[in-house]
PDB file of C-alpha atoms in Angstrom:
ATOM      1  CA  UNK A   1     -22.975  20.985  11.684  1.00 90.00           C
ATOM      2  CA  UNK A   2     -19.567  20.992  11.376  1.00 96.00           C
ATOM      3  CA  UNK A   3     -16.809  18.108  12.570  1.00 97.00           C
ATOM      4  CA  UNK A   4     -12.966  18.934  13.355  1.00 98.00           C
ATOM      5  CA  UNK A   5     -10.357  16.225  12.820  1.00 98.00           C
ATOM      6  CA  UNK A   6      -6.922  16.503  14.358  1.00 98.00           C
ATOM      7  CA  UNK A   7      -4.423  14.431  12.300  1.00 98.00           C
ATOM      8  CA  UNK A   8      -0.827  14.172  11.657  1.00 98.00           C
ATOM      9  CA  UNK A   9       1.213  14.709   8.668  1.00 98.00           C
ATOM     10  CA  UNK A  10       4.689  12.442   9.242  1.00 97.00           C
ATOM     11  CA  UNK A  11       7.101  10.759   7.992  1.00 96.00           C
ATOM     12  CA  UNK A  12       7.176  10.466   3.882  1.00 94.00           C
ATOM     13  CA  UNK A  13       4.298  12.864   3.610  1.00 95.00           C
ATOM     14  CA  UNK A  14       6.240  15.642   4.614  1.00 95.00           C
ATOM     15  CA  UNK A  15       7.087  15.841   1.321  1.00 95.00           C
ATOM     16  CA  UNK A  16       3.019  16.620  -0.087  1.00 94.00           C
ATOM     17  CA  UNK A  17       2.242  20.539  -0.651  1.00 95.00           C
ATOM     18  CA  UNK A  18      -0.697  21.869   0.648  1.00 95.00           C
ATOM     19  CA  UNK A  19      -2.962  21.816  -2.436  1.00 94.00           C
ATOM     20  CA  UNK A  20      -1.678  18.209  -2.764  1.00 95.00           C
ATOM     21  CA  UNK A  21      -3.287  17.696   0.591  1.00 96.00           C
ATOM     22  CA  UNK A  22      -5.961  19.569  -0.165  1.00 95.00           C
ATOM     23  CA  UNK A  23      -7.075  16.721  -3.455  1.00 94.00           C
ATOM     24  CA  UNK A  24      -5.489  13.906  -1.098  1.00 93.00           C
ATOM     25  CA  UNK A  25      -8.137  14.844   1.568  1.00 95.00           C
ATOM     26  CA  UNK A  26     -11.476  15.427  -0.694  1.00 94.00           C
ATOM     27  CA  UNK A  27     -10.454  11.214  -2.094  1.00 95.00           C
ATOM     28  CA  UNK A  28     -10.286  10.276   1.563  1.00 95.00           C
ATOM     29  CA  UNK A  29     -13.652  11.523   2.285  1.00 95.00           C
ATOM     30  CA  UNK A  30     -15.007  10.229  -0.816  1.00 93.00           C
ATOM     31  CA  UNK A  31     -13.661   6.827   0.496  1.00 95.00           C
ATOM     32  CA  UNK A  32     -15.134   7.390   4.062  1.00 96.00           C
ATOM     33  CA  UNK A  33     -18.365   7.334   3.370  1.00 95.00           C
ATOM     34  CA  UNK A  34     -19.235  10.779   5.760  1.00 97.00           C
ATOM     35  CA  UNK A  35     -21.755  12.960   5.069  1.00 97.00           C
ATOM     36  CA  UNK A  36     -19.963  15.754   3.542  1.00 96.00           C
ATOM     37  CA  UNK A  37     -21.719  18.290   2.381  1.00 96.00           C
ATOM     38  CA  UNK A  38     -20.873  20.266  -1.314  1.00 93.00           C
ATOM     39  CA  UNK A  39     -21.013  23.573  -2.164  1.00 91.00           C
ATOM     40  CA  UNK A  40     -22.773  24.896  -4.912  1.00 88.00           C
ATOM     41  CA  UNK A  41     -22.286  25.585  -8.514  1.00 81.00           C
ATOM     42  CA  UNK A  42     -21.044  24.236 -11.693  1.00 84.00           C
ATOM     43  CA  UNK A  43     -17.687  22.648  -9.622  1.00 85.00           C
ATOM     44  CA  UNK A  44     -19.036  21.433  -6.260  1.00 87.00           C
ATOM     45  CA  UNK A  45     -16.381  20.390  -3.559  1.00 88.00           C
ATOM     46  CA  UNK A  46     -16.521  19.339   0.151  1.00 92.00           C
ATOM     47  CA  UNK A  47     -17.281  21.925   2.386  1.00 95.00           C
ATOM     48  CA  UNK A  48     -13.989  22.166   4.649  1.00 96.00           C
ATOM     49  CA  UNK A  49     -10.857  23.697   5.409  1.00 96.00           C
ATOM     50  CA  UNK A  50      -7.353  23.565   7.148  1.00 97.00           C
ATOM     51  CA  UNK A  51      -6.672  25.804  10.119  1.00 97.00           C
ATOM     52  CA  UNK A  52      -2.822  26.483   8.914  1.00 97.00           C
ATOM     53  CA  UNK A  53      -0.857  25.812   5.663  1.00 96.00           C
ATOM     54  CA  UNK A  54       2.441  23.530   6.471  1.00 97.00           C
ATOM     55  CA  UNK A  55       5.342  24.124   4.627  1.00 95.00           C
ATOM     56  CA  UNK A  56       6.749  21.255   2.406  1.00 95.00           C
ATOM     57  CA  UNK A  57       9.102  19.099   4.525  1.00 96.00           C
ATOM     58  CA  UNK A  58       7.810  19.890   7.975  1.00 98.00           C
ATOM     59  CA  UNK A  59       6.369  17.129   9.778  1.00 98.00           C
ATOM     60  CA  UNK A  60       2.962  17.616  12.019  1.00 98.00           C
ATOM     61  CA  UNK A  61       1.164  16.221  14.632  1.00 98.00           C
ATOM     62  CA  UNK A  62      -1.225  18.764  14.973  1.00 98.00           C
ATOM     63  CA  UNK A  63      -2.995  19.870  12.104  1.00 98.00           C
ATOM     64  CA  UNK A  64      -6.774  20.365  11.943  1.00 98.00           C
ATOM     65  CA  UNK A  65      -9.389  19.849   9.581  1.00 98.00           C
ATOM     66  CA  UNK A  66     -13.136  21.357   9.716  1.00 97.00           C
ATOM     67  CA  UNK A  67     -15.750  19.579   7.304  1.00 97.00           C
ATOM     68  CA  UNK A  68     -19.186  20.522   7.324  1.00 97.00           C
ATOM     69  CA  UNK A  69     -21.796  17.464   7.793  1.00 97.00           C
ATOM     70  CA  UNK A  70     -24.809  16.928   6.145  1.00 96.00           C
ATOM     71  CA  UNK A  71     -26.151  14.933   9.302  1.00 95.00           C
ATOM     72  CA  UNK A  72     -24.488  13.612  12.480  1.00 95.00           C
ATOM     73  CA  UNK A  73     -22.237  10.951  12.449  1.00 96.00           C
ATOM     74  CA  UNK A  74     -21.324   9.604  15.987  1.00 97.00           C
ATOM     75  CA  UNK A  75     -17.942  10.755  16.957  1.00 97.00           C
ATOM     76  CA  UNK A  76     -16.513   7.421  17.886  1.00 97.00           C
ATOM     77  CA  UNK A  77     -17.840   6.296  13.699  1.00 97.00           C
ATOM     78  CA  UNK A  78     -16.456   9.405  12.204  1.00 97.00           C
ATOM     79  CA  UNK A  79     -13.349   9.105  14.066  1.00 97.00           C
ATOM     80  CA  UNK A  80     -13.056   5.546  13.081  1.00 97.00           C
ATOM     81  CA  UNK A  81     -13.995   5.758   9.537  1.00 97.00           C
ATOM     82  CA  UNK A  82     -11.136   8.480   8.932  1.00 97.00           C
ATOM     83  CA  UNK A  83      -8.653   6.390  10.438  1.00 97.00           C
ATOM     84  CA  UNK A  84      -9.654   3.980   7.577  1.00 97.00           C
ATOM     85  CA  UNK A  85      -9.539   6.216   4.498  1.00 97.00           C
ATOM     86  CA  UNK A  86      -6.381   7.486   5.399  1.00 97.00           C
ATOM     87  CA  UNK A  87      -2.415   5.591   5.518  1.00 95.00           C
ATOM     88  CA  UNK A  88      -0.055   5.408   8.648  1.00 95.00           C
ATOM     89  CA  UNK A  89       1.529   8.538   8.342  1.00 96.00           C
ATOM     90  CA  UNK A  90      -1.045  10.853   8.651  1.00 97.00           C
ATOM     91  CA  UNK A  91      -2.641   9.418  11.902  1.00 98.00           C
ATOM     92  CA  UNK A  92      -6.180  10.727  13.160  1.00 98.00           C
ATOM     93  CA  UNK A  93      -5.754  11.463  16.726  1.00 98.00           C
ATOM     94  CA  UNK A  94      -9.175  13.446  17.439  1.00 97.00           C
ATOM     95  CA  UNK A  95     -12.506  14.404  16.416  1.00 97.00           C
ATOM     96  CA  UNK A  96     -15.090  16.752  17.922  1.00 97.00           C
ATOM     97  CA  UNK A  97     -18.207  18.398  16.798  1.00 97.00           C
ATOM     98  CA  UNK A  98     -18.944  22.326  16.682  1.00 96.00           C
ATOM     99  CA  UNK A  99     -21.700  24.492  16.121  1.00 94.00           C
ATOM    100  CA  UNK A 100     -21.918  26.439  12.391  1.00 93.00           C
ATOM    101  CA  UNK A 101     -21.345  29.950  14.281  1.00 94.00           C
ATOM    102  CA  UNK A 102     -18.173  28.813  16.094  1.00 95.00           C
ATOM    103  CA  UNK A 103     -15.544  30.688  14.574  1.00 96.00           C
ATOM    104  CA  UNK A 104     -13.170  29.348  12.176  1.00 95.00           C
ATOM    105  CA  UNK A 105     -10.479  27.544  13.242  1.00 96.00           C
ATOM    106  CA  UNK A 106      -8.320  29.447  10.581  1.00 95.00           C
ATOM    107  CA  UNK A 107      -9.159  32.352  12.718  1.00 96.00           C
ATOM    108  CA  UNK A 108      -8.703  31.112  16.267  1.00 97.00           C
ATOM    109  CA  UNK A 109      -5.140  30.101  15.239  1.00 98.00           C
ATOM    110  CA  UNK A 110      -2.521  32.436  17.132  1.00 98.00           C
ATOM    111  CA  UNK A 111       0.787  30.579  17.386  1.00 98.00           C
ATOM    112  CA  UNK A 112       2.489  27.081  16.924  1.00 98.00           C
ATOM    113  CA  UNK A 113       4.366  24.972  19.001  1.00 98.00           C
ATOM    114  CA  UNK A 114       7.650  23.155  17.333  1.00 98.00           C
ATOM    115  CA  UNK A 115      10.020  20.938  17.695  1.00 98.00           C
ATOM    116  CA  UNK A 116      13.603  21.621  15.590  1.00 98.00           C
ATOM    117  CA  UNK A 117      15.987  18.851  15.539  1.00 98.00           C
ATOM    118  CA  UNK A 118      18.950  19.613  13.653  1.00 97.00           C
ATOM    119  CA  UNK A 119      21.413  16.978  12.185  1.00 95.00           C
ATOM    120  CA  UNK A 120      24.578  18.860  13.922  1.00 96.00           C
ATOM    121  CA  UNK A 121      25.921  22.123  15.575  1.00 96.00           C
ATOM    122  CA  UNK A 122      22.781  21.854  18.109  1.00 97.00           C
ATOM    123  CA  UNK A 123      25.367  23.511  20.949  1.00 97.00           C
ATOM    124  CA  UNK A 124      26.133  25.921  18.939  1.00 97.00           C
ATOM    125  CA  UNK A 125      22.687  26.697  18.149  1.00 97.00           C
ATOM    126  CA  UNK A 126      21.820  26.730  21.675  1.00 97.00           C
ATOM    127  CA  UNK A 127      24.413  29.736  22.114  1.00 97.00           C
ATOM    128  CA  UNK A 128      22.576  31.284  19.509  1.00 97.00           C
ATOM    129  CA  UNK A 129      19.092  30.959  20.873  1.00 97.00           C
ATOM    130  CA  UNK A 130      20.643  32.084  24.502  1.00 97.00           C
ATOM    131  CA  UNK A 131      22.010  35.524  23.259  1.00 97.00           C
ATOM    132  CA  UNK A 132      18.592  35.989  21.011  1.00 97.00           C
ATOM    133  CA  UNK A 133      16.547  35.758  24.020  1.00 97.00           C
ATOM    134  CA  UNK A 134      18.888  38.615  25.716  1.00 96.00           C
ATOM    135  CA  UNK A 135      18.919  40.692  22.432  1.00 96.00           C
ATOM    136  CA  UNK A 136      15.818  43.447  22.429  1.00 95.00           C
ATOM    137  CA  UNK A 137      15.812  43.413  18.510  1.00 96.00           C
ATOM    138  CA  UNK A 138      16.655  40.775  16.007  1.00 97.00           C
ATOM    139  CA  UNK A 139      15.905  41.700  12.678  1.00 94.00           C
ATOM    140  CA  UNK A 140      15.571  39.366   9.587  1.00 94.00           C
ATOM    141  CA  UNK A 141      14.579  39.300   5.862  1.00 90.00           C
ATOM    142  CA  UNK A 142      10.749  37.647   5.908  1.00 84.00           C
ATOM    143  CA  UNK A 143       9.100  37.023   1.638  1.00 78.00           C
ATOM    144  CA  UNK A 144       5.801  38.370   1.356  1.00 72.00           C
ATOM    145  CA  UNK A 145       3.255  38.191  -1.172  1.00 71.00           C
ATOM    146  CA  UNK A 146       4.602  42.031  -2.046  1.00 75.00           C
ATOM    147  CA  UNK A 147       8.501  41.119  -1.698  1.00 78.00           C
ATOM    148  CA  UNK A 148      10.887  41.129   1.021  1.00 83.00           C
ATOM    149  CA  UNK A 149      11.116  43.259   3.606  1.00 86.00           C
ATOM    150  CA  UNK A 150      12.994  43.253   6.973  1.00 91.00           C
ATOM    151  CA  UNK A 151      11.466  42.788  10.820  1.00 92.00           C
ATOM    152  CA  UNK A 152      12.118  42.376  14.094  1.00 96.00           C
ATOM    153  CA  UNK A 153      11.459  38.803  14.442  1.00 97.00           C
ATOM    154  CA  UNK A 154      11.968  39.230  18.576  1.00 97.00           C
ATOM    155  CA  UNK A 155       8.559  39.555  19.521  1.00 97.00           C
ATOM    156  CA  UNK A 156       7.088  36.557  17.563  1.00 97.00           C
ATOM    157  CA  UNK A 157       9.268  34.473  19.381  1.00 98.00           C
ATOM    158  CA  UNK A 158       7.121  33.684  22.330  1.00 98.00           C
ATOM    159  CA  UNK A 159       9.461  30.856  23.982  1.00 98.00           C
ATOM    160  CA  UNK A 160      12.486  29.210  23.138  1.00 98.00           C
ATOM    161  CA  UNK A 161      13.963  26.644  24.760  1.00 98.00           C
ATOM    162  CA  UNK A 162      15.560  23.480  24.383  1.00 96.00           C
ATOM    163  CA  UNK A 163      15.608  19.575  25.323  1.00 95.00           C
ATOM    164  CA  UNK A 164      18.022  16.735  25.170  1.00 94.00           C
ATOM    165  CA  UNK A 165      17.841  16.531  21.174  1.00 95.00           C
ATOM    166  CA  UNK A 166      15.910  19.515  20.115  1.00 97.00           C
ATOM    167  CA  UNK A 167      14.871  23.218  19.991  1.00 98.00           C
ATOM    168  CA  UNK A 168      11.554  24.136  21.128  1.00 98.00           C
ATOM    169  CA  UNK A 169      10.106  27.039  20.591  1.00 98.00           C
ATOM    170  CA  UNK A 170       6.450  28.594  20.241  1.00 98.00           C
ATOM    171  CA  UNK A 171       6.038  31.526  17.668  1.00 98.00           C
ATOM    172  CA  UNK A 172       3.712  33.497  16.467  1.00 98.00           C
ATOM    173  CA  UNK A 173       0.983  32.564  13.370  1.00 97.00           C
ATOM    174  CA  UNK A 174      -1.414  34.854  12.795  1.00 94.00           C
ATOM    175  CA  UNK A 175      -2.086  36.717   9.168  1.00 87.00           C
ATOM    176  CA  UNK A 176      -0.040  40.102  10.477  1.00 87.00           C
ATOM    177  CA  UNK A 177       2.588  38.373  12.715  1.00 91.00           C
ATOM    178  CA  UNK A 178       4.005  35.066  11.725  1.00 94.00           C
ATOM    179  CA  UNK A 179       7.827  33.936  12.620  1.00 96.00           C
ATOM    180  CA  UNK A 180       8.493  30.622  10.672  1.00 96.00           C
ATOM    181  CA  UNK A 181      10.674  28.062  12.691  1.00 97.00           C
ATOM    182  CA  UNK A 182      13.176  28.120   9.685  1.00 96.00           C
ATOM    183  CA  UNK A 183      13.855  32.182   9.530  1.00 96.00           C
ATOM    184  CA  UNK A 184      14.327  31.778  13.419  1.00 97.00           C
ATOM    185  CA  UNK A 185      16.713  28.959  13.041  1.00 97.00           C
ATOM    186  CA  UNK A 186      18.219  30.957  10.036  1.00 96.00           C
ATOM    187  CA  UNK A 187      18.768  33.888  12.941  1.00 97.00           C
ATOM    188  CA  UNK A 188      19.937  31.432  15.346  1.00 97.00           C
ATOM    189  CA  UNK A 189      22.461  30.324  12.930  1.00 97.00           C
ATOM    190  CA  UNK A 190      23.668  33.579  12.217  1.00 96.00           C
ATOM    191  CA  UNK A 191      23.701  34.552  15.600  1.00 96.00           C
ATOM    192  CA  UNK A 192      25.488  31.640  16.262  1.00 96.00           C
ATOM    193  CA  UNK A 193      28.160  32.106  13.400  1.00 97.00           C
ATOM    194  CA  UNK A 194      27.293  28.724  11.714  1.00 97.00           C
ATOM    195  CA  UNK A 195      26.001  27.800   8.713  1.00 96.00           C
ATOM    196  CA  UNK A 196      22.081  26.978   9.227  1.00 96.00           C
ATOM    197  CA  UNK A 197      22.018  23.006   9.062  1.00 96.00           C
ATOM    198  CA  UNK A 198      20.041  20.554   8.251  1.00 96.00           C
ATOM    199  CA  UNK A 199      17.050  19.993  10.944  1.00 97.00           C
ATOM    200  CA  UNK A 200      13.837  17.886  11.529  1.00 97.00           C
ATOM    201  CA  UNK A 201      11.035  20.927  12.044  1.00 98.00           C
ATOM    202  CA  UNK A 202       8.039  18.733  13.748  1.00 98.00           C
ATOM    203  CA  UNK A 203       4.853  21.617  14.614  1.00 98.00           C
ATOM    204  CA  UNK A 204       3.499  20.097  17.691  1.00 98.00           C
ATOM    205  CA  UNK A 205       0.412  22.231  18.549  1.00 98.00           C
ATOM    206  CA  UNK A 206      -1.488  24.404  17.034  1.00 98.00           C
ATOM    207  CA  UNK A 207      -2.665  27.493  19.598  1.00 98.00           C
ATOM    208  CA  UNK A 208      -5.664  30.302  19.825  1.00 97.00           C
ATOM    209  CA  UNK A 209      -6.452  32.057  22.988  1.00 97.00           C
ATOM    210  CA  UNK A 210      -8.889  31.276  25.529  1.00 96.00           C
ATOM    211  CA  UNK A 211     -11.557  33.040  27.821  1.00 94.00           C
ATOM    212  CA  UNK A 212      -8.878  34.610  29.796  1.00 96.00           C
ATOM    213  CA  UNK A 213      -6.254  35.350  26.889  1.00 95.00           C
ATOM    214  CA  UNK A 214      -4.017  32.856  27.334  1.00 97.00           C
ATOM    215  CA  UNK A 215      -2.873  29.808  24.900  1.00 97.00           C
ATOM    216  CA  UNK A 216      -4.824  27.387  24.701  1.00 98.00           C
ATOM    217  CA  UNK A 217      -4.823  23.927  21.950  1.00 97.00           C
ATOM    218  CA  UNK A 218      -7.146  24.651  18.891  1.00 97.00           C
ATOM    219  CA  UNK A 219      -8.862  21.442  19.772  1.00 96.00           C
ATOM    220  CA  UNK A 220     -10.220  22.719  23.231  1.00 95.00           C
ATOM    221  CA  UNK A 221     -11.491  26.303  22.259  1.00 93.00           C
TER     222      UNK A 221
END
């Protein structure tokens, strides 16, 4: 059986890479006490993994974990014992329980929801986002594993908007077509005819696709 945690990633912990998160995790569960179950072979390790990578120095409040169980653990004890193997900034907020054919959540994942607050020029980045949103075609310079290569970043973007404070904006994340919030606010800028400041990126939700195709939170497929 397999149990999903939703937790948060905030405030100095930004700053921990993945594979850092990755050990930081595996302690926690030791410390937890849940039935984790190992894999096999000369280096066993807990059976789990992370629906999406977060970048160094992004903030989260949606990022989800899947661990396989050895046994059930009521949801209300796993939840609880989670929330005590791990500090303040990286919050539990959620737990559920799925069946070992439901897909991976690394493969429901279709787009993220984000919050960008930058430190300054947020009018003029507002401009920018406006005339994106009229262009047909923005192209940009994305890094790949093979090098760099230029796309049009327009139809990853599938809302923009903004708030009082911040951009908002829900793009893309899939293993073909990904648009990451800082090569849209790198557009924006340029679009804008800024320099690209210094922002707050916060992912709020991560997304798949329900019955009927539309987004949906990871945590409720």
């Amino acid at each position: 059986m397999r149990c999903v945690f939703r937790f948060g990633k905030l405030d100095r912990l930004r700053f921990v890479s993945h594979l850092d998160l990755q050990r930081y995790m595996q302690r926690a569960l030791n410390r937890s006490g849940l039935p984790v179950a190992f894999s096999q072979g000369f280096n066993p390790h807990p059976v789990m993994s992370f629906a999406s990578a977060l970048a160094m120095g992004w903030e989260s409040e949606y990022e989800v974990l899947d661990i396989k169980f050895t046994k059930h653990v009521p949801e209300r004890e796993a939840l609880a014992r989670m929330r005590g193997a791990l500090p303040e900034e990286m919050p539990v907020y959620s737990v559920r329980y799925v069946d070992d054919r439901h897909p991976s959540m690394m493969a429901l994942v279709k787009m993220a929801d984000y919050r960008v607050t930058p430190a300054e020029c947020f009018e003029a980045l507002k401009n920018g986002a406006r005339e994106f949103l009229f262009s047909e075609r923005v192209m940009a310079v994305r890094k790949t594993k093979s090098g760099e290569r230029e796309i049009d970043i327009r139809p990853l973007c599938v809302s923009l908007t903004s708030d009082d404070t911040a951009l908002v904006m829900r793009l893309m994340l899939t293993e073909t077509d990904t648009l990451k919030p800082d090569l849209l606010l790198n557009s924006l800028s340029k679009l804008a005819g800024i320099e690209t400041p210094e922002v707050r990126i916060l992912r709020t939700k991560l997304l798949g696709l329900n019955a009927q195709g539309k987004p949906a939170p990871l945590m409720e497929l």
